[in-house]
Amino acid sequence: MLFNSLEFFIFLPVVLAVYFFLSLRGQNAWLLVASYVFYGWWDWRFLGLILVSTGVDYIVGLRLRDSFDPAHRKRLLAVSMLTNLGILGLFKYYGFFVGSLAVLLEKFGFQAHFTVLQIVLPVGISFYTFQTMSYTIDVYRRRMEPTGDLLTFALYVAYFPQLVAGPIERAHHLLPILVARRQIRWLDIAVGFELILIGFFKKVAVADTLAPIVDARFLNPSESSGLDLLITSYLFAFQIYGDFSGYSDIARGTSRLFGVDLMRNFNQPYLSQSITEFWRRWHISLSSWLRDYLYISLGGNRKGLHRTYVNLMITMLLGGLWHGASWNFVIWGGLHGLYLAAHKAILSIRAP
């Protein structure tokens, strides 16, 4: 189910009408049912993937809490990582890697005959996979205590306002909100509807209006002048901002109606004064996730300047691949890695 669909405009009032009359436990149970309906509306079979990730990480979290053997704790973390990344890799990247390998082998004169499965990509799999992985990693690092409440944890993983397009919430922020009684004030309702209206303006009036203009020129670049393509590039920048930021605003506004305040995901990124600042303002939940769980894990900037450049490149290459399973996204991520490394190098030269 999409936010800008007729089904959602019927779905949301029904969920809200029942929600307000329930106890805290009832509210969480009702939101979980609503979340599964919301996600399963497109294809109910993909609910099995969410259930697997939920079950594995819930059990792993409890086992990590009770284990003090470093080797055993690493094995438990590996179970979570292999399960989540295995599901993500199969459904999102199998075709990309097999196809790329076949092309590479053919360039060297080998005839590759791989079986390419026609696998449908489940909506939002990248978002909820990263969200549940962050929970397990934080429990492994003993930065938070795991929850013993399966219902609340399942809701944390599948909470429908941010399920398919983020923001990617951390457990230490969202779980405490879900276990506490929500006091919904008129301010929450007012702010919620304001965010929803702003989000729909960005998504429908800006992004959806610019999309056909941009597509028409980028699909036939030879028919446009250089100046026309340059202007189209700027229009595309506003299109993707309106699309991503608008959807995040709708998610935050919808969640606010339930008394749950999600993190801000975009903070006027095009007003940034550097590429580093841009990535602190653009898709904040993803960029901070990549920083905390990938870049810092690789060593961050603690192992010298050259290793910092390598870590930035690896992080952004994988960040590009997270956005989509194609070489376009890998190249895009690599370019941003180069931009970040260049900015870091300039700052190091300027430093006294």
C-alpha positions as a LaTeX table, in Angstrom:
\begin{tabular}{lrrr}
\hline
Residue & $x$ (\AA) & $y$ (\AA) & $z$ (\AA) \\
\hline
Met1 & 0.00 & 0.00 & 0.00 \\
Leu2 & 1.33 & 3.43 & $-0.93$ \\
Phe3 & 0.70 & 6.68 & 0.90 \\
Asn4 & $-0.60$ & 8.34 & $-2.27$ \\
Ser5 & $-3.24$ & 5.68 & $-2.93$ \\
Leu6 & $-7.00$ & 5.61 & $-2.39$ \\
Glu7 & $-6.61$ & 2.53 & $-0.17$ \\
Phe8 & $-4.38$ & 4.44 & 2.24 \\
Phe9 & $-6.93$ & 7.27 & 2.58 \\
Ile10 & $-9.44$ & 4.67 & 3.73 \\
Phe11 & $-6.95$ & 2.62 & 5.75 \\
Leu12 & $-5.55$ & 5.45 & 7.91 \\
Pro13 & $-8.86$ & 6.81 & 9.33 \\
Val14 & $-10.00$ & 3.27 & 10.18 \\
Val15 & $-6.75$ & 2.50 & 12.02 \\
Leu16 & $-6.90$ & 5.81 & 13.90 \\
Ala17 & $-10.56$ & 5.41 & 14.86 \\
Val18 & $-9.90$ & 2.08 & 16.59 \\
Tyr19 & $-6.50$ & 3.08 & 18.00 \\
Phe20 & $-7.80$ & 5.87 & 20.24 \\
Phe21 & $-10.10$ & 3.52 & 22.19 \\
Leu22 & $-7.49$ & 0.88 & 23.08 \\
Ser23 & $-5.13$ & 0.32 & 25.98 \\
Leu24 & $-1.38$ & 0.55 & 25.38 \\
Arg25 & $-1.10$ & $-3.19$ & 24.78 \\
Gly26 & $-4.12$ & $-3.08$ & 22.53 \\
Gln27 & $-2.71$ & $-0.13$ & 20.61 \\
Asn28 & 0.54 & $-1.96$ & 19.90 \\
Ala29 & $-1.30$ & $-5.11$ & 18.84 \\
Trp30 & $-3.62$ & $-3.09$ & 16.60 \\
Leu31 & $-0.70$ & $-1.19$ & 15.05 \\
Leu32 & 1.10 & $-4.48$ & 14.38 \\
Val33 & $-1.96$ & $-5.92$ & 12.63 \\
Ala34 & $-2.34$ & $-2.68$ & 10.66 \\
Ser35 & 1.33 & $-2.77$ & 9.72 \\
Tyr36 & 1.09 & $-6.30$ & 8.39 \\
Val37 & $-2.05$ & $-5.40$ & 6.43 \\
Phe38 & $-0.31$ & $-2.29$ & 5.07 \\
Tyr39 & 2.73 & $-4.28$ & 3.93 \\
Gly40 & 0.84 & $-7.37$ & 2.78 \\
Trp41 & $-1.60$ & $-5.33$ & 0.69 \\
Trp42 & 0.80 & $-5.51$ & $-2.27$ \\
Asp43 & 1.75 & $-9.18$ & $-1.81$ \\
Trp44 & 0.99 & $-11.00$ & 1.45 \\
Arg45 & 3.65 & $-13.65$ & 0.77 \\
Phe46 & 6.44 & $-11.19$ & 1.56 \\
Leu47 & 5.20 & $-10.94$ & 5.13 \\
Gly48 & 7.12 & $-14.17$ & 5.69 \\
Leu49 & 10.39 & $-12.31$ & 5.20 \\
Ile50 & 9.54 & $-9.78$ & 7.91 \\
Leu51 & 8.48 & $-12.57$ & 10.24 \\
Val52 & 11.78 & $-14.41$ & 9.71 \\
Ser53 & 13.87 & $-11.29$ & 10.39 \\
Thr54 & 11.73 & $-10.47$ & 13.42 \\
Gly55 & 11.94 & $-13.94$ & 14.92 \\
Val56 & 15.66 & $-14.40$ & 14.34 \\
Asp57 & 16.70 & $-11.03$ & 15.73 \\
Tyr58 & 14.35 & $-11.27$ & 18.71 \\
Ile59 & 15.87 & $-14.62$ & 19.74 \\
Val60 & 19.43 & $-13.53$ & 18.94 \\
Gly61 & 18.97 & $-10.39$ & 21.05 \\
Leu62 & 17.90 & $-12.40$ & 24.10 \\
Arg63 & 20.73 & $-14.90$ & 23.64 \\
Leu64 & 23.25 & $-12.07$ & 23.32 \\
Arg65 & 22.05 & $-10.64$ & 26.61 \\
Asp66 & 22.58 & $-13.94$ & 28.41 \\
Ser67 & 25.92 & $-14.83$ & 26.83 \\
Phe68 & 29.30 & $-13.65$ & 28.09 \\
Asp69 & 31.45 & $-15.84$ & 25.85 \\
Pro70 & 32.95 & $-13.56$ & 23.14 \\
Ala71 & 33.16 & $-16.37$ & 20.58 \\
His72 & 29.55 & $-17.43$ & 21.19 \\
Arg73 & 28.33 & $-13.85$ & 20.96 \\
Lys74 & 30.12 & $-13.43$ & 17.62 \\
Arg75 & 28.42 & $-16.57$ & 16.32 \\
Leu76 & 25.05 & $-15.22$ & 17.42 \\
Leu77 & 25.72 & $-11.92$ & 15.66 \\
Ala78 & 26.77 & $-13.86$ & 12.56 \\
Val79 & 23.43 & $-15.71$ & 12.58 \\
Ser80 & 21.59 & $-12.38$ & 12.52 \\
Met81 & 23.82 & $-10.86$ & 9.84 \\
Leu82 & 23.75 & $-13.92$ & 7.58 \\
Thr83 & 19.99 & $-14.26$ & 7.88 \\
Asn84 & 19.20 & $-10.62$ & 7.16 \\
Leu85 & 21.87 & $-10.01$ & 4.55 \\
Gly86 & 21.15 & $-13.39$ & 2.99 \\
Ile87 & 17.48 & $-12.49$ & 2.48 \\
Leu88 & 18.41 & $-9.02$ & 1.22 \\
Gly89 & 21.09 & $-10.41$ & $-1.09$ \\
Leu90 & 18.83 & $-13.06$ & $-2.59$ \\
Phe91 & 15.86 & $-10.83$ & $-3.28$ \\
Lys92 & 17.69 & $-7.62$ & $-4.22$ \\
Tyr93 & 21.14 & $-8.52$ & $-5.53$ \\
Tyr94 & 21.07 & $-12.09$ & $-6.87$ \\
Gly95 & 20.15 & $-11.11$ & $-10.41$ \\
Phe96 & 22.60 & $-8.18$ & $-10.43$ \\
Phe97 & 25.62 & $-10.22$ & $-9.34$ \\
Val98 & 24.83 & $-13.24$ & $-11.53$ \\
Gly99 & 24.22 & $-11.04$ & $-14.56$ \\
Ser100 & 27.40 & $-9.03$ & $-13.95$ \\
Leu101 & 29.45 & $-12.21$ & $-13.55$ \\
Ala102 & 28.06 & $-13.62$ & $-16.78$ \\
Val103 & 28.98 & $-10.46$ & $-18.70$ \\
Leu104 & 32.49 & $-10.49$ & $-17.20$ \\
Leu105 & 33.09 & $-14.14$ & $-18.12$ \\
Glu106 & 31.85 & $-13.56$ & $-21.67$ \\
Lys107 & 34.37 & $-10.75$ & $-22.09$ \\
Phe108 & 37.10 & $-13.32$ & $-21.41$ \\
Gly109 & 35.67 & $-15.77$ & $-23.93$ \\
Phe110 & 33.71 & $-18.01$ & $-21.57$ \\
Gln111 & 30.10 & $-18.85$ & $-22.27$ \\
Ala112 & 28.23 & $-18.43$ & $-19.00$ \\
His113 & 24.95 & $-20.26$ & $-18.53$ \\
Phe114 & 23.73 & $-19.26$ & $-15.10$ \\
Thr115 & 20.19 & $-19.81$ & $-13.97$ \\
Val116 & 18.72 & $-16.36$ & $-13.46$ \\
Leu117 & 15.66 & $-16.45$ & $-11.23$ \\
Gln118 & 12.92 & $-13.92$ & $-11.83$ \\
Ile119 & 12.77 & $-12.70$ & $-8.23$ \\
Val120 & 10.40 & $-9.87$ & $-7.35$ \\
Leu121 & 11.93 & $-7.25$ & $-5.06$ \\
Pro122 & 9.86 & $-6.88$ & $-1.86$ \\
Val123 & 8.97 & $-3.28$ & $-1.09$ \\
Gly124 & 10.95 & $-1.73$ & 1.77 \\
Ile125 & 13.24 & $-4.73$ & 2.33 \\
Ser126 & 16.35 & $-2.53$ & 2.50 \\
Phe127 & 14.77 & $-0.33$ & 5.16 \\
Tyr128 & 13.46 & $-2.88$ & 7.62 \\
Thr129 & 16.56 & $-5.08$ & 7.16 \\
Phe130 & 18.85 & $-2.25$ & 8.21 \\
Gln131 & 16.50 & $-1.35$ & 11.05 \\
Thr132 & 16.42 & $-4.81$ & 12.60 \\
Met133 & 20.18 & $-5.30$ & 12.04 \\
Ser134 & 20.93 & $-2.13$ & 13.98 \\
Tyr135 & 19.03 & $-3.58$ & 16.94 \\
Thr136 & 21.11 & $-6.75$ & 16.98 \\
Ile137 & 24.39 & $-4.87$ & 16.57 \\
Asp138 & 23.55 & $-2.46$ & 19.40 \\
Val139 & 22.64 & $-5.38$ & 21.69 \\
Tyr140 & 25.88 & $-7.14$ & 20.69 \\
Arg141 & 27.86 & $-4.01$ & 21.54 \\
Arg142 & 25.92 & $-3.82$ & 24.84 \\
Arg143 & 24.72 & $-0.33$ & 24.02 \\
Met144 & 21.16 & $-1.33$ & 24.87 \\
Glu145 & 19.26 & $-4.10$ & 26.58 \\
Pro146 & 17.16 & $-6.36$ & 24.33 \\
Thr147 & 13.42 & $-6.36$ & 24.75 \\
Gly148 & 11.67 & $-9.48$ & 26.00 \\
Asp149 & 8.36 & $-8.30$ & 24.55 \\
Leu150 & 7.93 & $-10.00$ & 21.18 \\
Leu151 & 4.85 & $-7.95$ & 20.30 \\
Thr152 & 6.65 & $-4.64$ & 20.79 \\
Phe153 & 9.74 & $-5.83$ & 18.94 \\
Ala154 & 7.63 & $-7.05$ & 16.02 \\
Leu155 & 5.98 & $-3.62$ & 15.89 \\
Tyr156 & 9.39 & $-1.94$ & 15.95 \\
Val157 & 10.41 & $-3.91$ & 12.86 \\
Ala158 & 7.15 & $-3.53$ & 10.94 \\
Tyr159 & 5.76 & $-0.15$ & 12.10 \\
Phe160 & 3.87 & 0.86 & 8.97 \\
Pro161 & 4.45 & 4.65 & 8.72 \\
Gln162 & 8.17 & 4.14 & 8.12 \\
Leu163 & 8.19 & 0.53 & 6.93 \\
Val164 & 8.65 & 0.94 & 3.18 \\
Ala165 & 10.65 & 4.17 & 2.85 \\
Gly166 & 12.10 & 5.08 & 6.23 \\
Pro167 & 13.32 & 6.82 & 8.20 \\
Ile168 & 15.44 & 3.92 & 9.48 \\
Glu169 & 14.77 & 4.15 & 13.20 \\
Arg170 & 17.13 & 2.94 & 15.91 \\
Ala171 & 15.75 & 0.65 & 18.59 \\
His172 & 17.05 & 2.81 & 21.44 \\
His173 & 14.85 & 5.64 & 20.15 \\
Leu174 & 11.70 & 3.90 & 18.91 \\
Leu175 & 11.31 & 1.01 & 21.37 \\
Pro176 & 11.00 & 3.25 & 24.48 \\
Ile177 & 8.23 & 5.20 & 22.72 \\
Leu178 & 6.38 & 2.00 & 21.86 \\
Val179 & 6.47 & 0.64 & 25.41 \\
Ala180 & 5.32 & 3.90 & 27.01 \\
Arg181 & 1.78 & 5.20 & 27.13 \\
Arg182 & 1.33 & 7.69 & 24.30 \\
Gln183 & $-0.34$ & 10.95 & 25.23 \\
Ile184 & $-1.73$ & 12.28 & 21.98 \\
Arg185 & $-2.19$ & 16.04 & 22.18 \\
Trp186 & $-3.84$ & 18.42 & 19.77 \\
Leu187 & $-0.34$ & 19.64 & 18.93 \\
Asp188 & 0.57 & 16.13 & 17.72 \\
Ile189 & $-2.49$ & 16.04 & 15.48 \\
Ala190 & $-1.83$ & 19.54 & 14.12 \\
Val191 & 1.86 & 18.85 & 13.46 \\
Gly192 & 1.00 & 15.46 & 11.99 \\
Phe193 & $-1.43$ & 16.86 & 9.44 \\
Glu194 & 0.96 & 19.71 & 8.63 \\
Leu195 & 3.76 & 17.24 & 7.86 \\
Ile196 & 1.41 & 15.08 & 5.80 \\
Leu197 & 0.28 & 18.08 & 3.72 \\
Ile198 & 3.87 & 19.27 & 3.21 \\
Gly199 & 4.89 & 15.75 & 2.26 \\
Phe200 & 2.11 & 15.37 & $-0.29$ \\
Phe201 & 2.99 & 18.75 & $-1.80$ \\
Lys202 & 6.61 & 17.65 & $-2.22$ \\
Lys203 & 5.65 & 14.21 & $-3.54$ \\
Val204 & 2.72 & 15.06 & $-5.82$ \\
Ala205 & 3.08 & 18.74 & $-6.76$ \\
Val206 & 6.89 & 18.71 & $-7.09$ \\
Ala207 & 8.26 & 15.20 & $-7.67$ \\
Asp208 & 5.40 & 13.69 & $-9.68$ \\
Thr209 & 5.06 & 16.86 & $-11.77$ \\
Leu210 & 8.76 & 17.01 & $-12.62$ \\
Ala211 & 9.15 & 13.27 & $-13.28$ \\
Pro212 & 7.68 & 13.16 & $-16.84$ \\
Ile213 & 9.61 & 16.29 & $-17.82$ \\
Val214 & 12.89 & 14.84 & $-16.60$ \\
Asp215 & 12.24 & 11.36 & $-18.01$ \\
Ala216 & 11.37 & 12.70 & $-21.47$ \\
Arg217 & 14.70 & 14.51 & $-21.76$ \\
Phe218 & 16.94 & 11.92 & $-20.12$ \\
Leu219 & 15.49 & 9.10 & $-22.22$ \\
Asn220 & 16.29 & 11.03 & $-25.43$ \\
Pro221 & 19.30 & 13.23 & $-24.58$ \\
Ser222 & 20.29 & 13.65 & $-28.25$ \\
Glu223 & 17.11 & 15.61 & $-28.88$ \\
Ser224 & 17.94 & 18.23 & $-26.22$ \\
Ser225 & 20.53 & 20.98 & $-26.10$ \\
Gly226 & 23.33 & 21.09 & $-23.55$ \\
Leu227 & 21.63 & 23.92 & $-21.68$ \\
Asp228 & 18.36 & 21.99 & $-21.67$ \\
Leu229 & 20.07 & 18.93 & $-20.17$ \\
Leu230 & 21.78 & 21.08 & $-17.56$ \\
Ile231 & 18.45 & 22.56 & $-16.50$ \\
Thr232 & 16.94 & 19.07 & $-16.49$ \\
Ser233 & 19.70 & 17.92 & $-14.12$ \\
Tyr234 & 18.68 & 20.61 & $-11.66$ \\
Leu235 & 15.03 & 19.67 & $-12.08$ \\
Phe236 & 15.96 & 16.06 & $-11.34$ \\
Ala237 & 17.66 & 17.18 & $-8.13$ \\
Phe238 & 14.40 & 18.76 & $-6.99$ \\
Gln239 & 12.45 & 15.72 & $-8.16$ \\
Ile240 & 14.38 & 13.20 & $-6.07$ \\
Tyr241 & 14.38 & 15.54 & $-3.08$ \\
Gly242 & 10.62 & 16.01 & $-3.36$ \\
Asp243 & 10.13 & 12.27 & $-3.73$ \\
Phe244 & 12.30 & 11.08 & $-0.83$ \\
Ser245 & 11.77 & 13.99 & 1.51 \\
Gly246 & 8.05 & 14.13 & 0.79 \\
Tyr247 & 7.58 & 10.46 & 1.58 \\
Ser248 & 9.55 & 10.88 & 4.82 \\
Asp249 & 7.40 & 13.84 & 5.82 \\
Ile250 & 4.22 & 11.83 & 5.21 \\
Ala251 & 5.67 & 9.00 & 7.30 \\
Arg252 & 6.57 & 11.36 & 10.15 \\
Gly253 & 3.20 & 13.08 & 10.00 \\
Thr254 & 1.25 & 9.82 & 9.95 \\
Ser255 & 3.26 & 8.51 & 12.89 \\
Arg256 & 2.72 & 11.72 & 14.84 \\
Leu257 & $-1.04$ & 11.09 & 14.69 \\
Phe258 & $-0.39$ & 7.96 & 16.77 \\
Gly259 & 1.75 & 9.88 & 19.26 \\
Val260 & 5.03 & 8.46 & 17.89 \\
Asp261 & 7.62 & 11.07 & 16.89 \\
Leu262 & 9.97 & 9.72 & 14.22 \\
Met263 & 13.37 & 11.25 & 13.51 \\
Arg264 & 13.83 & 13.98 & 10.92 \\
Asn265 & 15.27 & 12.44 & 7.76 \\
Phe266 & 16.05 & 15.51 & 5.62 \\
Asn267 & 17.29 & 18.88 & 6.84 \\
Gln268 & 17.49 & 21.27 & 3.87 \\
Pro269 & 20.39 & 19.34 & 2.27 \\
Tyr270 & 20.73 & 21.62 & $-0.76$ \\
Leu271 & 21.75 & 24.48 & 1.54 \\
Ser272 & 24.85 & 22.56 & 2.63 \\
Gln273 & 28.23 & 24.25 & 2.25 \\
Ser274 & 30.18 & 21.03 & 1.64 \\
Ile275 & 29.64 & 17.45 & 0.52 \\
Thr276 & 30.31 & 16.29 & 4.09 \\
Glu277 & 27.58 & 18.58 & 5.42 \\
Phe278 & 25.28 & 17.42 & 2.63 \\
Trp279 & 25.48 & 13.83 & 3.86 \\
Arg280 & 24.68 & 15.00 & 7.39 \\
Arg281 & 21.48 & 16.57 & 6.05 \\
Trp282 & 20.43 & 14.13 & 3.28 \\
His283 & 18.67 & 10.88 & 4.23 \\
Ile284 & 19.99 & 11.33 & 7.76 \\
Ser285 & 18.80 & 7.96 & 9.03 \\
Leu286 & 20.70 & 6.11 & 6.27 \\
Ser287 & 23.87 & 8.23 & 6.34 \\
Ser288 & 24.10 & 7.95 & 10.13 \\
Trp289 & 23.47 & 4.18 & 9.88 \\
Leu290 & 26.31 & 3.80 & 7.37 \\
Arg291 & 28.55 & 5.92 & 9.58 \\
Asp292 & 27.83 & 4.09 & 12.83 \\
Tyr293 & 27.66 & 0.50 & 11.62 \\
Leu294 & 29.95 & 0.43 & 8.58 \\
Tyr295 & 32.37 & 3.38 & 8.41 \\
Ile296 & 33.30 & 3.31 & 12.12 \\
Ser297 & 33.45 & $-0.49$ & 12.10 \\
Leu298 & 35.99 & $-0.30$ & 9.26 \\
Gly299 & 38.13 & 2.00 & 11.40 \\
Gly300 & 36.64 & 5.38 & 10.51 \\
Asn301 & 39.33 & 8.04 & 10.66 \\
Arg302 & 41.28 & 6.35 & 13.46 \\
Lys303 & 43.86 & 4.60 & 11.26 \\
Gly304 & 45.39 & 7.44 & 9.32 \\
Leu305 & 44.33 & 9.63 & 6.44 \\
His306 & 44.82 & 7.10 & 3.63 \\
Arg307 & 42.80 & 4.43 & 5.46 \\
Thr308 & 40.12 & 7.07 & 6.03 \\
Tyr309 & 39.86 & 7.57 & 2.26 \\
Val310 & 39.53 & 3.81 & 1.74 \\
Asn311 & 36.86 & 3.55 & 4.44 \\
Leu312 & 34.90 & 6.41 & 2.88 \\
Met313 & 35.04 & 4.76 & $-0.55$ \\
Ile314 & 33.91 & 1.37 & 0.76 \\
Thr315 & 31.09 & 2.96 & 2.75 \\
Met316 & 29.78 & 5.00 & $-0.14$ \\
Leu317 & 30.13 & 2.19 & $-2.69$ \\
Leu318 & 28.02 & $-0.04$ & $-0.47$ \\
Gly319 & 25.69 & 2.89 & 0.21 \\
Gly320 & 25.21 & 3.29 & $-3.53$ \\
Leu321 & 24.51 & $-0.42$ & $-3.90$ \\
Trp322 & 21.97 & $-0.18$ & $-1.06$ \\
His323 & 19.97 & 2.30 & $-3.14$ \\
Gly324 & 19.69 & $-0.05$ & $-6.10$ \\
Ala325 & 21.11 & $-3.20$ & $-7.66$ \\
Ser326 & 22.76 & $-1.70$ & $-10.74$ \\
Trp327 & 26.14 & $-0.33$ & $-11.75$ \\
Asn328 & 24.63 & 3.16 & $-12.01$ \\
Phe329 & 24.17 & 3.21 & $-8.24$ \\
Val330 & 27.62 & 1.73 & $-7.63$ \\
Ile331 & 29.19 & 4.48 & $-9.76$ \\
Trp332 & 27.07 & 7.10 & $-8.01$ \\
Gly333 & 28.24 & 5.82 & $-4.63$ \\
Gly334 & 31.84 & 5.74 & $-5.81$ \\
Leu335 & 31.66 & 9.35 & $-7.00$ \\
His336 & 30.30 & 10.48 & $-3.63$ \\
Gly337 & 33.08 & 8.51 & $-1.94$ \\
Leu338 & 35.60 & 10.43 & $-4.05$ \\
Tyr339 & 33.91 & 13.75 & $-3.24$ \\
Leu340 & 34.00 & 12.99 & 0.51 \\
Ala341 & 37.64 & 11.85 & 0.34 \\
Ala342 & 38.59 & 14.99 & $-1.62$ \\
His343 & 36.87 & 17.21 & 0.94 \\
Lys344 & 38.64 & 15.37 & 3.75 \\
Ala345 & 41.97 & 15.88 & 1.95 \\
Ile346 & 41.32 & 19.60 & 1.49 \\
Leu347 & 40.50 & 19.97 & 5.18 \\
Ser348 & 43.71 & 18.14 & 6.13 \\
Ile349 & 45.77 & 20.49 & 3.94 \\
Arg350 & 44.12 & 23.56 & 5.42 \\
Ala351 & 44.58 & 22.32 & 8.97 \\
Pro352 & 47.55 & 23.96 & 10.76 \\
\hline
\end{tabular}
